[in-house]
Tab-separated table of C-alpha atoms and ligand atoms in Angstrom:
chain	number	residue	atom	x	y	z
A	1	UNK	CA	89.569	-53.110	43.674
A	2	UNK	CA	91.256	-52.290	40.227
A	3	UNK	CA	89.282	-48.616	40.066
A	4	UNK	CA	90.150	-46.344	42.424
A	5	UNK	CA	87.926	-45.866	45.472
A	6	UNK	CA	85.720	-42.612	44.772
A	7	UNK	CA	85.614	-40.596	47.776
A	8	UNK	CA	83.284	-38.081	48.621
A	9	UNK	CA	84.712	-35.103	51.799
A	10	UNK	CA	81.885	-34.036	53.701
A	11	UNK	CA	83.708	-30.051	54.639
A	12	UNK	CA	86.812	-29.799	52.577
A	13	UNK	CA	88.048	-27.086	53.553
A	14	UNK	CA	88.340	-27.487	57.288
A	15	UNK	CA	91.473	-28.953	58.317
A	16	UNK	CA	90.789	-32.172	58.179
A	17	UNK	CA	89.183	-32.196	54.613
A	18	UNK	CA	92.136	-30.653	53.190
A	19	UNK	CA	94.253	-33.273	55.026
A	20	UNK	CA	91.973	-35.978	52.961
A	21	UNK	CA	92.375	-34.177	49.902
A	22	UNK	CA	96.243	-33.946	50.731
A	23	UNK	CA	96.137	-38.274	50.738
A	24	UNK	CA	93.942	-38.713	48.035
A	25	UNK	CA	96.055	-36.286	45.469
A	26	UNK	CA	98.621	-38.345	46.889
A	27	UNK	CA	97.214	-41.370	46.058
A	28	UNK	CA	95.744	-41.121	42.975
A	29	UNK	CA	96.460	-44.638	41.789
A	30	UNK	CA	94.155	-45.732	45.031
A	31	UNK	CA	91.288	-43.013	44.745
A	32	UNK	CA	89.860	-40.605	43.196
A	33	UNK	CA	87.964	-37.477	44.815
A	34	UNK	CA	84.347	-38.212	43.713
A	35	UNK	CA	82.551	-34.865	45.577
A	36	UNK	CA	83.215	-32.067	47.708
A	37	UNK	CA	81.422	-29.868	50.023
A	38	UNK	CA	83.100	-26.654	50.568
A	39	UNK	CA	82.139	-23.869	53.095
A	40	UNK	CA	82.953	-20.005	52.470
A	41	UNK	CA	86.673	-20.751	51.525
A	42	UNK	CA	87.446	-22.519	48.010
A	43	UNK	CA	89.062	-25.903	47.311
A	44	UNK	CA	89.567	-24.876	43.650
A	45	UNK	CA	88.889	-28.649	43.013
A	46	UNK	CA	87.370	-30.420	40.302
A	47	UNK	CA	85.500	-33.385	40.429
A	48	UNK	CA	81.850	-34.749	39.484
A	49	UNK	CA	80.027	-33.471	42.444
A	50	UNK	CA	80.847	-29.925	43.827
A	51	UNK	CA	78.757	-28.959	46.768
A	52	UNK	CA	78.762	-25.112	48.335
A	53	UNK	CA	77.335	-23.562	50.947
A	54	UNK	CA	76.331	-24.742	54.464
A	55	UNK	CA	74.851	-28.268	55.809
A	56	UNK	CA	71.268	-27.049	57.164
A	57	UNK	CA	70.205	-25.206	53.392
A	58	UNK	CA	67.692	-26.825	51.487
A	59	UNK	CA	69.619	-26.781	47.906
A	60	UNK	CA	73.131	-28.063	49.578
A	61	UNK	CA	71.094	-30.948	51.887
A	62	UNK	CA	69.568	-31.866	48.618
A	63	UNK	CA	73.414	-31.874	46.505
A	64	UNK	CA	74.746	-33.448	49.748
A	65	UNK	CA	71.897	-36.658	49.908
A	66	UNK	CA	72.317	-37.182	45.150
A	67	UNK	CA	76.254	-37.240	46.409
A	68	UNK	CA	76.134	-39.512	49.329
A	69	UNK	CA	73.522	-42.008	47.529
A	70	UNK	CA	74.919	-41.847	44.089
A	71	UNK	CA	75.754	-45.632	43.186
A	72	UNK	CA	79.429	-44.696	42.192
A	73	UNK	CA	80.472	-43.119	45.943
A	74	UNK	CA	82.573	-45.503	47.288
A	75	UNK	CA	83.157	-44.074	50.601
A	76	UNK	CA	82.084	-40.687	52.417
A	77	UNK	CA	84.323	-38.648	53.976
A	78	UNK	CA	82.414	-36.627	57.156
A	79	UNK	CA	84.324	-33.311	58.297
A	80	UNK	CA	81.856	-30.983	58.255
A	81	UNK	CA	82.057	-29.756	61.854
A	82	UNK	CA	79.359	-30.133	65.582
A	83	UNK	CA	75.971	-31.747	64.665
A	84	UNK	CA	75.204	-30.734	60.950
A	85	UNK	CA	77.082	-33.717	59.749
A	86	UNK	CA	74.045	-35.954	61.156
A	87	UNK	CA	72.129	-35.485	57.966
A	88	UNK	CA	74.417	-36.347	54.960
A	89	UNK	CA	75.937	-39.297	57.494
A	90	UNK	CA	73.263	-41.028	58.831
A	91	UNK	CA	71.790	-40.453	54.726
A	92	UNK	CA	75.247	-42.029	53.426
A	93	UNK	CA	75.279	-45.442	56.332
A	94	UNK	CA	71.402	-46.431	54.430
A	95	UNK	CA	72.492	-46.153	51.284
A	96	UNK	CA	75.424	-48.617	52.689
A	97	UNK	CA	78.406	-46.954	51.523
A	98	UNK	CA	81.875	-47.408	53.534
A	99	UNK	CA	81.724	-44.061	56.202
A	100	UNK	CA	84.795	-42.663	57.698
A	101	UNK	CA	84.238	-39.835	60.424
A	102	UNK	CA	86.078	-37.246	61.784
A	103	UNK	CA	83.233	-35.570	63.409
A	104	UNK	CA	82.481	-36.911	66.745
A	105	UNK	CA	79.505	-35.361	66.829
A	106	UNK	CA	77.468	-37.414	65.486
A	107	UNK	CA	78.128	-40.387	67.239
A	108	UNK	CA	77.863	-38.515	70.435
A	109	UNK	CA	74.528	-36.822	69.061
A	110	UNK	CA	72.795	-40.244	68.651
A	111	UNK	CA	75.515	-42.973	68.399
A	112	UNK	CA	72.928	-46.145	68.946
A	113	UNK	CA	71.276	-44.772	65.769
A	114	UNK	CA	74.076	-44.349	63.653
A	115	UNK	CA	75.874	-47.281	64.670
A	116	UNK	CA	72.064	-49.544	64.151
A	117	UNK	CA	72.464	-48.028	60.718
A	118	UNK	CA	76.266	-49.015	59.918
A	119	UNK	CA	76.376	-52.419	60.855
A	120	UNK	CA	78.462	-54.743	60.398
A	121	UNK	CA	80.692	-53.274	58.449
A	122	UNK	CA	80.964	-50.308	61.309
A	123	UNK	CA	82.233	-46.998	60.731
A	124	UNK	CA	85.617	-46.331	60.112
A	125	UNK	CA	87.229	-43.417	62.756
A	126	UNK	CA	89.682	-40.496	61.716
A	127	UNK	CA	90.177	-38.665	65.312
A	128	UNK	CA	92.927	-39.401	66.095
A	129	UNK	CA	92.540	-41.552	69.132
A	130	UNK	CA	89.692	-44.079	67.985
A	131	UNK	CA	91.523	-44.782	64.947
A	132	UNK	CA	94.049	-46.016	67.455
A	133	UNK	CA	92.258	-48.051	69.514
A	134	UNK	CA	90.523	-49.106	66.278
A	135	UNK	CA	93.891	-50.485	65.287
A	136	UNK	CA	94.922	-51.658	68.663
A	137	UNK	CA	91.739	-54.163	67.707
A	138	UNK	CA	92.174	-54.913	64.392
A	139	UNK	CA	92.411	-59.418	64.957
A	140	UNK	CA	91.246	-59.550	68.084
A	141	UNK	CA	88.356	-60.479	69.687
A	142	UNK	CA	86.472	-58.147	71.314
A	143	UNK	CA	85.615	-60.601	74.553
A	144	UNK	CA	89.410	-60.225	74.852
A	145	UNK	CA	89.065	-56.561	75.609
A	146	UNK	CA	88.790	-55.176	79.777
A	147	UNK	CA	89.117	-51.089	78.743
A	148	UNK	CA	90.407	-48.516	76.035
A	149	UNK	CA	92.469	-46.043	77.283
A	150	UNK	CA	91.961	-42.947	75.682
A	151	UNK	CA	94.882	-40.078	75.601
A	152	UNK	CA	94.395	-36.715	75.405
A	153	UNK	CA	97.284	-33.570	75.411
A	154	UNK	CA	95.692	-31.998	78.206
A	155	UNK	CA	95.620	-29.300	75.950
A	156	UNK	CA	96.887	-25.576	76.653
A	157	UNK	CA	96.105	-24.920	80.314
A	158	UNK	CA	96.820	-28.697	81.690
A	159	UNK	CA	100.188	-28.137	82.320
A	160	UNK	CA	99.501	-24.584	84.077
A	161	UNK	CA	97.626	-24.523	86.805
A	162	UNK	CA	98.484	-21.519	87.752
A	163	UNK	CA	96.587	-19.611	85.859
A	164	UNK	CA	92.899	-18.671	86.305
A	165	UNK	CA	90.266	-19.879	83.617
A	166	UNK	CA	88.070	-17.088	83.744
A	167	UNK	CA	91.106	-14.473	82.641
A	168	UNK	CA	91.492	-17.141	79.437
A	169	UNK	CA	91.425	-15.166	76.206
A	170	UNK	CA	90.459	-16.955	73.308
A	171	UNK	CA	94.127	-16.745	71.648
A	172	UNK	CA	95.377	-18.474	74.300
A	173	UNK	CA	92.270	-21.316	73.715
A	174	UNK	CA	93.302	-21.584	70.410
A	175	UNK	CA	97.038	-22.076	70.851
A	176	UNK	CA	97.576	-25.930	70.973
A	177	UNK	CA	100.975	-27.444	71.670
A	178	UNK	CA	100.638	-30.034	69.311
A	179	UNK	CA	97.858	-30.594	67.146
A	180	UNK	CA	96.873	-28.608	64.208
A	181	UNK	CA	93.099	-28.119	64.300
A	182	UNK	CA	89.710	-26.373	63.297
A	183	UNK	CA	89.350	-23.987	66.249
A	184	UNK	CA	85.766	-25.960	67.666
A	185	UNK	CA	88.143	-28.904	68.489
A	186	UNK	CA	91.245	-26.536	69.759
A	187	UNK	CA	88.787	-24.759	72.386
A	188	UNK	CA	87.647	-28.062	73.121
A	189	UNK	CA	90.502	-29.376	73.833
A	190	UNK	CA	91.101	-26.961	75.708
A	191	UNK	CA	88.214	-27.830	78.261
A	192	UNK	CA	88.490	-31.241	78.044
A	193	UNK	CA	85.416	-31.565	76.360
A	194	UNK	CA	86.881	-33.458	73.705
A	195	UNK	CA	87.873	-35.792	75.909
A	196	UNK	CA	84.250	-36.381	76.973
A	197	UNK	CA	83.146	-36.692	73.781
A	198	UNK	CA	85.671	-39.222	72.466
A	199	UNK	CA	84.665	-41.563	75.307
A	200	UNK	CA	80.878	-41.501	74.264
A	201	UNK	CA	82.890	-42.158	70.756
A	202	UNK	CA	84.168	-44.958	71.999
A	203	UNK	CA	81.469	-46.143	73.995
A	204	UNK	CA	79.616	-46.799	70.736
A	205	UNK	CA	82.312	-47.262	68.017
A	206	UNK	CA	83.946	-50.180	69.912
A	207	UNK	CA	80.497	-51.145	72.181
A	208	UNK	CA	82.548	-51.518	75.002
A	209	UNK	CA	81.030	-49.836	78.752
A	210	UNK	CA	80.871	-46.380	79.855
A	211	UNK	CA	82.787	-47.759	82.642
A	212	UNK	CA	85.882	-49.683	80.852
A	213	UNK	CA	86.935	-46.194	78.966
A	214	UNK	CA	89.336	-43.912	80.543
A	215	UNK	CA	91.637	-40.607	79.835
A	216	UNK	CA	95.000	-40.013	80.967
A	217	UNK	CA	96.787	-36.964	80.087
A	218	UNK	CA	99.722	-37.549	77.962
A	219	UNK	CA	101.010	-34.177	77.037
A	220	UNK	CA	103.375	-35.908	73.935
A	221	UNK	CA	100.770	-37.000	71.945
A	222	UNK	CA	102.408	-39.315	70.872
A	223	UNK	CA	101.053	-42.320	71.722
A	224	UNK	CA	97.871	-42.086	70.491
A	225	UNK	CA	95.379	-44.207	72.682
A	226	UNK	CA	95.650	-47.819	74.838
A	227	UNK	CA	93.808	-51.265	74.214
A	228	UNK	CA	93.736	-53.188	78.191
A	229	UNK	CA	93.328	-56.318	77.332
A	230	UNK	CA	92.066	-59.478	80.143
A	231	UNK	CA	95.460	-61.468	80.755
A	232	UNK	CA	96.906	-57.879	81.766
A	233	UNK	CA	98.146	-56.980	77.687
A	234	UNK	CA	98.258	-53.648	76.956
A	235	UNK	CA	98.515	-51.999	72.986
A	236	UNK	CA	98.841	-48.871	71.787
A	237	UNK	CA	99.133	-47.388	68.551
A	238	UNK	CA	102.232	-44.295	68.287
A	239	UNK	CA	103.090	-41.651	65.444
A	240	UNK	CA	103.747	-38.528	65.113
A	241	UNK	CA	100.721	-35.786	65.806
A	242	UNK	CA	99.547	-35.969	62.627
A	243	UNK	CA	96.046	-36.820	61.116
A	244	UNK	CA	97.331	-37.568	58.457
A	245	UNK	CA	97.964	-40.477	59.379
A	246	UNK	CA	94.542	-41.794	60.523
A	247	UNK	CA	93.120	-40.534	57.600
A	248	UNK	CA	95.347	-42.540	55.478
A	249	UNK	CA	94.335	-45.455	57.946
A	250	UNK	CA	91.054	-44.948	57.333
A	251	UNK	CA	90.525	-44.029	53.232
A	252	UNK	CA	92.917	-47.406	52.671
A	253	UNK	CA	92.371	-50.047	55.201
A	254	UNK	CA	92.251	-52.785	55.603
A	255	UNK	CA	95.593	-52.029	53.768
A	256	UNK	CA	97.559	-49.310	54.874
A	257	UNK	CA	99.667	-46.664	52.651
A	258	UNK	CA	103.236	-46.486	52.419
A	259	UNK	CA	105.028	-42.972	52.947
A	260	UNK	CA	101.564	-41.793	54.222
A	261	UNK	CA	103.543	-39.414	57.307
A	262	UNK	CA	107.330	-39.714	57.986
A	263	UNK	CA	107.960	-42.466	60.359
A	264	UNK	CA	108.740	-41.955	64.069
A	265	UNK	CA	111.853	-42.743	65.048
A	266	UNK	CA	112.930	-44.854	68.825
A	267	UNK	CA	114.442	-41.317	69.727
A	268	UNK	CA	111.767	-39.400	69.663
A	269	UNK	CA	109.512	-41.834	71.789
A	270	UNK	CA	112.213	-40.937	74.897
A	271	UNK	CA	110.458	-39.370	77.640
A	272	UNK	CA	106.767	-39.818	77.631
A	273	UNK	CA	104.901	-39.284	80.188
A	274	UNK	CA	101.645	-39.668	81.364
A	275	UNK	CA	99.194	-38.535	83.949
A	276	UNK	CA	95.989	-38.622	85.711
A	277	UNK	CA	93.330	-36.254	84.723
A	278	UNK	CA	92.271	-34.210	87.247
A	279	UNK	CA	88.193	-33.567	86.986
A	280	UNK	CA	87.526	-31.001	89.474
A	281	UNK	CA	89.767	-28.230	87.751
A	282	UNK	CA	88.228	-30.171	84.422
A	283	UNK	CA	85.511	-31.040	85.540
A	284	UNK	CA	83.920	-31.740	81.529
A	285	UNK	CA	84.630	-35.871	81.026
A	286	UNK	CA	82.470	-36.697	84.184
A	287	UNK	CA	79.661	-33.986	82.683
A	288	UNK	CA	80.051	-36.216	79.426
A	289	UNK	CA	80.113	-39.326	81.205
A	290	UNK	CA	77.300	-38.694	83.215
A	291	UNK	CA	75.174	-37.805	80.457
A	292	UNK	CA	75.562	-40.685	78.493
A	293	UNK	CA	74.803	-42.446	80.862
A	294	UNK	CA	71.335	-41.202	81.520
A	295	UNK	CA	71.176	-41.624	77.752
A	296	UNK	CA	68.006	-40.544	75.272
A	297	UNK	CA	68.726	-36.296	74.695
A	298	UNK	CA	70.771	-35.552	77.030
A	299	UNK	CA	74.071	-35.951	74.865
A	300	UNK	CA	72.599	-34.211	72.407
A	301	UNK	CA	72.270	-31.930	75.166
A	302	UNK	CA	75.806	-31.572	76.228
A	303	UNK	CA	77.215	-31.712	73.046
A	304	UNK	CA	74.860	-28.788	71.104
A	305	UNK	CA	74.955	-26.962	74.928
A	306	UNK	CA	79.094	-27.157	74.402
A	307	UNK	CA	78.763	-25.833	70.743
A	308	UNK	CA	76.922	-22.649	71.535
A	309	UNK	CA	79.165	-22.066	74.656
A	310	UNK	CA	81.877	-22.808	72.435
A	311	UNK	CA	81.025	-19.953	70.075
A	312	UNK	CA	79.808	-17.445	72.656
A	313	UNK	CA	83.496	-17.878	74.015
A	314	UNK	CA	85.035	-17.501	70.618
A	315	UNK	CA	82.908	-14.055	69.572
A	316	UNK	CA	84.221	-12.464	73.354
A	317	UNK	CA	80.275	-13.417	74.990
A	318	UNK	CA	81.215	-15.458	77.834
A	319	UNK	CA	84.601	-16.104	79.512
A	320	UNK	CA	86.696	-19.811	78.788
A	321	UNK	CA	85.309	-20.851	81.970
A	322	UNK	CA	81.807	-20.087	81.225
A	323	UNK	CA	81.768	-22.762	78.778
A	324	UNK	CA	81.605	-25.966	80.419
A	325	UNK	CA	79.210	-23.880	83.330
A	326	UNK	CA	76.993	-23.493	80.578
A	327	UNK	CA	76.936	-26.917	79.713
A	328	UNK	CA	76.584	-27.930	83.185
A	329	UNK	CA	73.219	-25.961	84.010
A	330	UNK	CA	72.144	-27.343	80.464
A	331	UNK	CA	72.128	-30.566	81.430
A	332	UNK	CA	70.900	-29.411	84.662
A	333	UNK	CA	67.625	-27.953	83.063
A	334	UNK	CA	67.103	-30.544	80.532
A	335	UNK	CA	63.801	-32.124	81.308
A	336	UNK	CA	64.426	-35.861	79.131
A	337	UNK	CA	63.658	-36.981	76.268
A	338	UNK	CA	63.609	-40.210	74.674
A	339	UNK	CA	66.271	-41.438	71.730
A	340	UNK	CA	64.800	-41.193	68.524
A	341	UNK	CA	66.099	-39.051	66.062
A	342	UNK	CA	63.558	-36.708	66.446
A	343	UNK	CA	63.416	-36.499	69.986
A	344	UNK	CA	67.681	-35.684	69.981
A	345	UNK	CA	67.203	-33.282	67.424
A	346	UNK	CA	64.572	-31.992	69.689
A	347	UNK	CA	66.780	-32.278	72.512
A	348	UNK	CA	69.698	-30.024	70.024
A	349	UNK	CA	67.598	-27.291	69.729
A	350	UNK	CA	66.156	-27.449	72.956
A	351	UNK	CA	70.324	-26.223	74.245
A	352	UNK	CA	70.649	-24.153	71.661
A	353	UNK	CA	67.759	-21.938	72.944
A	354	UNK	CA	68.728	-22.747	76.757
A	355	UNK	CA	72.509	-21.816	76.367
A	356	UNK	CA	71.412	-18.584	74.115
A	357	UNK	CA	68.519	-17.478	76.682
A	358	UNK	CA	70.926	-18.311	79.816
A	359	UNK	CA	71.970	-15.298	81.821
A	360	UNK	CA	75.636	-17.411	81.566
A	361	UNK	CA	76.513	-15.919	78.061
A	362	UNK	CA	77.116	-12.358	78.753
A	363	UNK	CA	79.569	-10.227	77.617
A	364	UNK	CA	83.126	-10.547	78.803
A	365	UNK	CA	84.471	-7.097	81.307
B	401	MG	MG1	90.781	-37.040	69.108
């Protein structure tokens, strides 16, 4: 392409959004900011499309629809947190746009529908683990892939078995040892629900069965994930924990951006550790697997119940350990439904009201 790629950034004021603007700004010959959405904070940017507000508000949704379906728009970066990202992602895909997806909830809720809309070209993952797997799969035959191994830092509590998870504060949960991210995904990293969601995300992105996707704890967050092939070979993608790299990979594909992040020196690679996940202390991955295996509205219930419970924890309404138990109760009570968009959205609302009405949501102390 001779002209710069026109990029729309949905969720430009969040952590991924701001880093995406940074990648765009540093590569003006390749990328042009075509449009953006911002919430409470301001980006002080100028672009042909500028949408202020929150997804779900009618005026916001109408303007975003116009932006992502505009014939001049080439690529849409989806970085609106949570379930609200689903509708604009589907609009962009229906309009035939390339989509770089940071919001894993979109695939967790409606992976089958979304991947069908994406068709042959697929979706460009921005999530660091999925970017790693994507890069490992470039040039490989899918039939030669045996297993995906998604790495997890373990969050702030994995290495502290003495810690009572009922007593963990919001501040402790938001203090991630490796990655700087938004509050929702940081809490999800602490509960390990982030890995549960990422297994479902990988299942849809790469079309592998759930039992061919495993999780391992890798506290250094240097190996971003691995692929095992039928001949026994393992391929991994490594680098510093810096989201500007997966963002650059997604924006520049199939090219690579020189100097996207500082190179990793070999000396930084010493002392890499890998551990099995303790699923008794952190049951989120098991819950996610079970929800995905049941299919229909179950993954949407997992996701929505988790979003509500994380918000309740951040608001001081429930203890940290109450997040995963709220999700488990919601999944246990959900009567089940099919997998149309309407049914998925109904499952999402059902889970939100269920969690909010549950006695599990109680004031702390
Ligand atoms: Mg991730």
